[in-house]
Short mmCIF file of C-alpha atoms in Angstrom, two decimals:
data_model
loop_
_atom_site.label_atom_id
_atom_site.label_comp_id
_atom_site.label_asym_id
_atom_site.label_seq_id
_atom_site.Cartn_x
_atom_site.Cartn_y
_atom_site.Cartn_z
CA MET A 1 0.00 0.00 0.00
CA ASP A 2 1.31 3.45 -0.93
CA ASN A 3 0.45 4.96 2.45
CA VAL A 4 2.28 2.32 4.54
CA THR A 5 5.71 3.30 5.87
CA PRO A 6 8.73 0.92 5.80
CA THR A 7 8.17 0.25 9.51
CA GLY A 8 4.53 -0.67 9.01
CA GLY A 9 2.95 2.64 10.08
CA VAL A 10 0.16 4.26 8.08
CA LEU A 11 0.68 7.71 6.62
CA PRO A 12 -2.13 10.27 6.91
CA ALA A 13 -4.05 11.16 3.80
CA GLY A 14 -2.22 13.77 1.77
CA PRO A 15 -3.20 16.12 -1.02
CA PRO A 16 -4.90 14.72 -4.12
CA SER A 17 -2.45 13.15 -6.52
CA ALA A 18 -1.83 14.60 -9.96
CA ILE A 19 -3.76 11.79 -11.66
CA GLU A 20 -6.93 12.35 -9.64
CA PRO A 21 -9.58 14.81 -10.93
CA GLN A 22 -8.60 18.28 -9.79
CA LYS A 23 -11.40 20.04 -7.92
CA ILE A 24 -11.95 23.76 -7.43
CA GLY A 25 -13.39 24.96 -4.15
CA VAL A 26 -15.44 28.15 -3.92
CA LEU A 27 -15.68 29.52 -0.40
CA LEU A 28 -18.20 32.27 0.33
CA LEU A 29 -17.15 34.40 3.29
CA ASN A 30 -19.56 36.55 5.28
CA LEU A 31 -19.15 38.70 8.38
CA GLY A 32 -20.37 36.54 11.24
CA THR A 33 -23.10 35.61 13.65
CA PRO A 34 -23.51 34.55 17.27
CA ASP A 35 -24.62 30.99 17.91
CA ALA A 36 -27.46 32.16 20.16
CA THR A 37 -28.81 35.32 21.79
CA ASP A 38 -27.90 34.52 25.40
CA TYR A 39 -25.24 36.46 27.30
CA ARG A 40 -22.40 33.95 26.94
CA SER A 41 -22.95 33.40 23.22
CA MET A 42 -23.14 37.13 22.56
CA ARG A 43 -20.08 37.87 24.70
CA ARG A 44 -18.04 35.21 22.88
CA TYR A 45 -19.06 36.59 19.49
CA LEU A 46 -18.53 40.23 20.39
CA ARG A 47 -15.12 39.55 21.93
CA GLN A 48 -13.93 37.94 18.70
CA PHE A 49 -15.42 40.70 16.55
CA LEU A 50 -14.28 43.67 18.62
CA SER A 51 -10.79 42.23 19.19
CA ASP A 52 -10.10 42.31 15.45
CA LYS A 53 -7.47 45.01 14.79
CA ARG A 54 -8.88 45.52 11.31
CA VAL A 55 -12.16 46.59 12.91
CA ILE A 56 -10.84 48.47 15.96
CA ASP A 57 -7.35 49.83 15.29
CA VAL A 58 -6.95 51.46 18.70
CA ASN A 59 -3.82 50.63 20.73
CA PRO A 60 -4.62 47.21 22.34
CA LEU A 61 -3.16 48.38 25.65
CA LEU A 62 -5.93 50.96 25.78
CA TRP A 63 -8.68 49.05 23.99
CA GLN A 64 -8.53 45.59 25.55
CA PRO A 65 -9.15 46.71 29.18
CA LEU A 66 -12.05 48.88 28.00
CA LEU A 67 -13.43 46.02 25.91
CA ASN A 68 -13.18 43.31 28.57
CA LEU A 69 -14.05 45.34 31.65
CA VAL A 70 -16.72 47.69 30.32
CA ILE A 71 -18.08 46.93 26.86
CA LEU A 72 -18.37 43.14 27.27
CA SER A 73 -20.12 43.63 30.58
CA THR A 74 -23.08 45.50 29.10
CA ARG A 75 -23.21 45.18 25.33
CA PRO A 76 -23.95 41.41 25.14
CA GLN A 77 -27.35 41.94 26.78
CA ARG A 78 -28.25 44.84 24.47
CA SER A 79 -27.02 43.06 21.34
CA GLY A 80 -28.76 39.87 22.45
CA ARG A 81 -32.11 41.67 22.62
CA ALA A 82 -31.52 43.12 19.15
CA TYR A 83 -30.70 39.71 17.70
CA ALA A 84 -33.71 38.18 19.43
CA SER A 85 -35.97 40.62 17.56
CA ILE A 86 -34.88 39.22 14.17
CA TRP A 87 -33.91 35.63 15.11
CA ASN A 88 -34.95 32.75 12.83
CA ARG A 89 -36.77 30.74 15.48
CA GLU A 90 -37.70 27.91 13.14
CA LEU A 91 -34.02 27.01 12.59
CA ASN A 92 -32.79 28.63 15.82
CA GLU A 93 -30.18 30.74 14.07
CA SER A 94 -29.62 34.26 12.78
CA PRO A 95 -31.03 35.24 9.37
CA LEU A 96 -27.50 35.87 8.13
CA ARG A 97 -26.61 32.21 8.66
CA THR A 98 -29.86 31.04 7.05
CA ILE A 99 -29.45 33.25 4.00
CA THR A 100 -25.73 32.64 3.47
CA ARG A 101 -26.29 28.87 3.58
CA SER A 102 -29.08 29.24 1.02
CA GLN A 103 -26.88 31.39 -1.22
CA SER A 104 -24.15 28.74 -1.10
CA GLU A 105 -26.54 25.96 -2.01
CA LYS A 106 -28.11 27.94 -4.86
CA LEU A 107 -24.69 28.97 -6.18
CA ALA A 108 -23.59 25.32 -6.23
CA ARG A 109 -26.63 24.42 -8.33
CA ALA A 110 -26.17 27.39 -10.65
CA LEU A 111 -22.49 26.59 -11.24
CA ALA A 112 -23.30 22.95 -11.88
CA GLU A 113 -25.78 23.99 -14.57
CA ALA A 114 -23.52 26.66 -16.09
CA LEU A 115 -20.35 24.53 -16.03
CA PRO A 116 -21.39 20.89 -16.47
CA GLY A 117 -18.60 18.44 -15.98
CA ARG A 118 -16.44 20.79 -13.92
CA ALA A 119 -15.40 19.50 -10.51
CA LEU A 120 -16.62 22.36 -8.30
CA VAL A 121 -17.30 22.33 -4.56
CA VAL A 122 -19.07 25.32 -2.95
CA ASP A 123 -18.97 26.00 0.78
CA TRP A 124 -19.49 28.96 3.11
CA ALA A 125 -18.07 30.34 6.33
CA MET A 126 -18.11 33.29 8.71
CA ARG A 127 -15.24 35.56 9.72
CA TYR A 128 -16.58 35.64 13.29
CA GLY A 129 -18.52 32.81 14.88
CA ASN A 130 -19.61 29.64 13.11
CA PRO A 131 -19.20 27.99 10.70
CA ALA A 132 -15.56 28.98 11.08
CA THR A 133 -13.37 29.79 8.09
CA GLY A 134 -10.63 27.33 9.01
CA ALA A 135 -13.06 24.42 9.30
CA ALA A 136 -14.55 25.23 5.90
CA ILE A 137 -11.14 25.34 4.24
CA ARG A 138 -10.30 21.97 5.79
CA ARG A 139 -13.57 20.50 4.43
CA LEU A 140 -12.72 21.72 0.93
CA THR A 141 -9.19 20.37 0.94
CA GLN A 142 -10.36 17.04 2.34
CA ALA A 143 -12.92 16.93 -0.49
CA GLY A 144 -9.99 17.01 -2.91
CA CYS A 145 -9.90 20.69 -3.84
CA THR A 146 -6.47 21.68 -5.15
CA ARG A 147 -7.55 25.24 -5.93
CA LEU A 148 -9.64 27.59 -3.81
CA LEU A 149 -11.48 30.77 -4.72
CA LEU A 150 -12.09 32.89 -1.63
CA PHE A 151 -15.12 35.12 -2.23
CA ALA A 152 -15.82 37.71 0.44
CA LEU A 153 -19.47 38.74 0.09
CA TYR A 154 -18.77 42.48 0.22
CA PRO A 155 -19.45 44.45 -2.98
CA GLN A 156 -17.33 47.37 -1.74
CA TYR A 157 -13.84 46.76 -0.38
CA ALA A 158 -12.99 47.76 3.17
CA ALA A 159 -10.10 46.59 5.32
CA ALA A 160 -12.58 46.00 8.17
CA SER A 161 -14.64 43.59 6.06
CA THR A 162 -12.99 42.21 2.90
CA ALA A 163 -9.40 42.27 4.14
CA THR A 164 -10.10 40.71 7.51
CA ALA A 165 -12.12 37.91 5.88
CA TYR A 166 -9.13 37.01 3.72
CA ASP A 167 -6.74 37.49 6.66
CA GLU A 168 -8.63 34.81 8.57
CA ALA A 169 -8.46 32.42 5.61
CA PHE A 170 -4.71 32.98 5.25
CA ARG A 171 -4.20 32.37 8.97
CA ALA A 172 -6.05 29.07 8.65
CA LEU A 173 -3.88 28.08 5.70
CA MET A 174 -0.73 28.79 7.71
CA ALA A 175 -1.64 25.85 9.91
CA GLU A 176 -1.92 23.43 6.98
CA ARG A 177 0.96 21.21 5.90
CA TRP A 178 -0.33 21.19 2.33
CA GLN A 179 -1.90 24.28 0.84
CA PRO A 180 -4.07 24.52 -2.26
CA ALA A 181 -3.56 27.29 -4.80
CA ILE A 182 -5.52 30.38 -3.71
CA ARG A 183 -7.32 33.20 -5.51
CA THR A 184 -9.39 35.98 -3.99
CA ALA A 185 -12.31 37.69 -5.65
CA PRO A 186 -12.06 41.47 -6.14
CA PRO A 187 -14.78 43.89 -5.00
CA TYR A 188 -17.73 44.01 -7.37
CA CYS A 189 -19.11 47.48 -6.59
CA ASP A 190 -19.50 48.36 -10.28
CA ASP A 191 -20.15 44.94 -11.79
CA PRO A 192 -23.03 45.23 -14.30
CA GLY A 193 -24.70 42.08 -12.97
CA TYR A 194 -24.63 43.43 -9.42
CA ILE A 195 -26.05 46.83 -10.44
CA GLU A 196 -28.76 45.13 -12.50
CA ALA A 197 -29.69 42.83 -9.61
CA LEU A 198 -30.01 45.83 -7.26
CA ALA A 199 -32.13 47.75 -9.74
CA ARG A 200 -34.45 44.81 -10.39
CA SER A 201 -34.93 44.15 -6.68
CA ILE A 202 -35.86 47.80 -6.12
CA GLU A 203 -38.23 47.91 -9.09
CA ALA A 204 -39.93 44.66 -8.11
CA HIS A 205 -40.38 45.76 -4.50
CA LEU A 206 -41.75 49.19 -5.36
CA ALA A 207 -44.13 47.69 -7.92
CA GLY A 208 -45.85 45.85 -5.07
CA LEU A 209 -46.56 49.01 -3.07
CA GLU A 210 -49.74 51.06 -3.19
CA TRP A 211 -47.68 54.23 -2.74
CA ARG A 212 -44.52 55.66 -4.28
CA PRO A 213 -41.53 56.73 -2.13
CA GLU A 214 -40.44 60.33 -2.55
CA VAL A 215 -36.90 59.36 -1.54
CA VAL A 216 -34.99 56.07 -1.50
CA LEU A 217 -31.94 55.95 0.75
CA ALA A 218 -29.07 53.70 -0.33
CA SER A 219 -27.71 52.95 3.15
CA PHE A 220 -24.23 51.45 3.38
CA HIS A 221 -22.47 50.27 6.54
CA GLY A 222 -20.46 53.11 8.01
CA LEU A 223 -16.72 53.43 8.50
CA PRO A 224 -14.69 55.86 10.60
CA ARG A 225 -13.72 58.79 8.41
CA ARG A 226 -10.15 58.34 9.55
CA TYR A 227 -10.00 54.93 7.85
CA ALA A 228 -10.86 56.54 4.51
CA GLU A 229 -8.24 59.24 5.08
CA LEU A 230 -5.67 56.47 5.62
CA GLY A 231 -6.42 55.15 2.13
CA ASP A 232 -9.36 52.76 2.43
CA PRO A 233 -11.27 52.96 -0.91
CA TYR A 234 -14.63 52.06 0.63
CA HIS A 235 -16.26 55.50 0.49
CA GLY A 236 -15.51 55.99 -3.20
CA GLN A 237 -16.77 52.52 -4.09
CA CYS A 238 -20.05 53.08 -2.21
CA ALA A 239 -20.51 56.38 -4.06
CA LYS A 240 -19.81 54.64 -7.37
CA THR A 241 -22.40 51.96 -6.68
CA ALA A 242 -25.01 54.59 -5.79
CA ARG A 243 -24.20 56.60 -8.92
CA LEU A 244 -24.43 53.58 -11.24
CA LEU A 245 -27.63 52.38 -9.56
CA ARG A 246 -29.18 55.83 -9.91
CA ALA A 247 -28.25 55.91 -13.59
CA ARG A 248 -29.67 52.44 -14.22
CA LEU A 249 -32.97 53.39 -12.55
CA GLY A 250 -33.06 56.72 -14.39
CA TRP A 251 -33.68 58.67 -11.18
CA PRO A 252 -32.49 62.18 -10.25
CA ASN A 253 -29.92 62.68 -7.47
CA GLU A 254 -32.47 63.72 -4.87
CA GLU A 255 -34.56 60.57 -5.36
CA LEU A 256 -31.77 58.08 -4.55
CA ARG A 257 -29.47 59.35 -1.80
CA LEU A 258 -26.31 57.85 -0.34
CA THR A 259 -26.11 57.46 3.47
CA PHE A 260 -24.10 55.48 6.03
CA GLN A 261 -25.34 53.57 9.07
CA SER A 262 -24.20 51.60 12.14
CA ARG A 263 -21.68 54.04 13.60
CA PHE A 264 -20.52 53.75 17.21
CA GLY A 265 -17.98 55.51 19.36
CA ARG A 266 -17.17 59.21 19.46
CA GLU A 267 -15.07 59.77 16.35
CA GLU A 268 -16.51 61.03 13.09
CA TRP A 269 -17.74 58.42 10.61
CA LEU A 270 -18.59 58.67 6.91
CA LYS A 271 -21.49 61.04 6.31
CA PRO A 272 -24.35 61.62 5.84
CA TYR A 273 -25.61 59.39 8.64
CA THR A 274 -28.66 57.27 7.85
CA ASP A 275 -30.41 57.81 11.19
CA GLU A 276 -30.03 61.60 11.06
CA THR A 277 -31.13 61.69 7.41
CA VAL A 278 -34.28 59.70 8.17
CA GLN A 279 -35.28 62.16 10.90
CA SER A 280 -34.35 65.16 8.77
CA LEU A 281 -36.40 64.00 5.78
CA ALA A 282 -39.46 63.45 7.96
CA GLY A 283 -38.99 66.92 9.46
CA GLN A 284 -38.76 68.43 5.96
CA GLY A 285 -42.13 67.01 5.02
CA VAL A 286 -41.16 63.80 3.23
CA ARG A 287 -44.01 61.40 3.93
CA ASN A 288 -43.01 58.34 1.89
CA LEU A 289 -39.58 56.76 2.34
CA ALA A 290 -37.81 53.57 1.26
CA ILE A 291 -34.39 52.24 2.25
CA VAL A 292 -32.22 49.73 0.42
CA ALA A 293 -28.88 48.38 1.70
CA PRO A 294 -26.69 47.76 -1.40
CA GLY A 295 -23.56 46.96 0.60
CA PHE A 296 -25.05 43.86 2.24
CA ALA A 297 -25.25 40.59 0.30
CA ALA A 298 -27.66 39.13 2.86
CA ASP A 299 -30.04 40.61 5.40
CA CYS A 300 -28.63 40.68 8.92
CA LEU A 301 -28.86 42.58 12.20
CA GLU A 302 -27.75 45.85 10.61
CA THR A 303 -30.49 45.71 7.99
CA LEU A 304 -33.39 43.93 9.71
CA GLU A 305 -33.13 45.46 13.18
CA GLU A 306 -31.46 48.79 12.44
CA LEU A 307 -33.24 49.68 9.18
CA ALA A 308 -36.42 47.61 8.81
CA ILE A 309 -37.34 48.15 12.48
CA GLY A 310 -35.35 51.09 13.87
CA ALA A 311 -35.41 53.42 10.87
CA ARG A 312 -39.11 52.72 10.34
CA GLU A 313 -39.94 53.65 13.93
CA SER A 314 -37.86 56.82 13.74
CA PHE A 315 -39.39 57.95 10.45
CA LEU A 316 -42.96 57.44 11.64
CA GLU A 317 -42.28 59.07 15.01
CA HIS A 318 -40.96 62.21 13.28
CA GLY A 319 -43.95 62.65 10.98
CA GLY A 320 -43.50 60.17 8.15
CA GLN A 321 -46.49 58.19 6.89
CA ASN A 322 -45.26 55.33 4.72
CA PHE A 323 -42.00 53.42 5.07
CA THR A 324 -40.62 50.31 3.40
CA TYR A 325 -37.36 48.42 3.61
CA ILE A 326 -36.22 46.72 0.39
CA PRO A 327 -34.69 43.31 1.28
CA CYS A 328 -31.13 42.51 0.26
#
């Protein structure tokens, strides 16, 4: 037997041999999700997320005591309540996990139809939480994949999202004796298929309403302004997506507006802020408002709780009449 050593021991399974069919693995990478909404699950998830230096680039000697002694004492309860408001109770998991799994399964079927005869394996993983990136890479290599395409599900590049997703994959590969060949997908902020998909989702959703929004906000996840000043291209790519989407829909500038959400902390983030814009529009007499989140490939806490629930409540409280959130 080829895997028996001269002394009679058995060698572990190695990489696929050159004569075996060469498989390509496609790994979809999303942000992350807690395993449950209880305190311990939320604390574990938040510690991993907020300890990432790509996300929080503050000096660890200052940040870690604040994180562990203050933030992780109070935020897990608050975040747990927010997750509980959008939790998929049928599967006992977050919507992000449900949707990303579904996207992976549908992509596998679509690739099989588009590329018959090609040996392709599609899997998915999270940067934070489960399923973990390292475990997914191990599954793909054990399935015989000699090449991997890492596809971070972020249309616009940011170090705090795209880069850290690939960082985690590279760290996992560092622990492997045998590594497959690796490619990473570039951002797709201006890809015609992506712009068309956004436009069609907006048109289909609005066609089902009995009213017409006066303004549609294209709300992207925020980023500290300082990150952009250091060279992160995220802001420009968000603006490009909004501009191309506006052109495809044939709408004027004031009808589709770019905003940024989900800021925290005291420093200035990319503006205009979504929450302030929602209140301002209601105060200016706008009565019909829609929000779409083009930077998210799947609905999650930041879209379902912050926009579909929070922005709706704020708009109606400040004088708005009709509000709709357009699903990712």
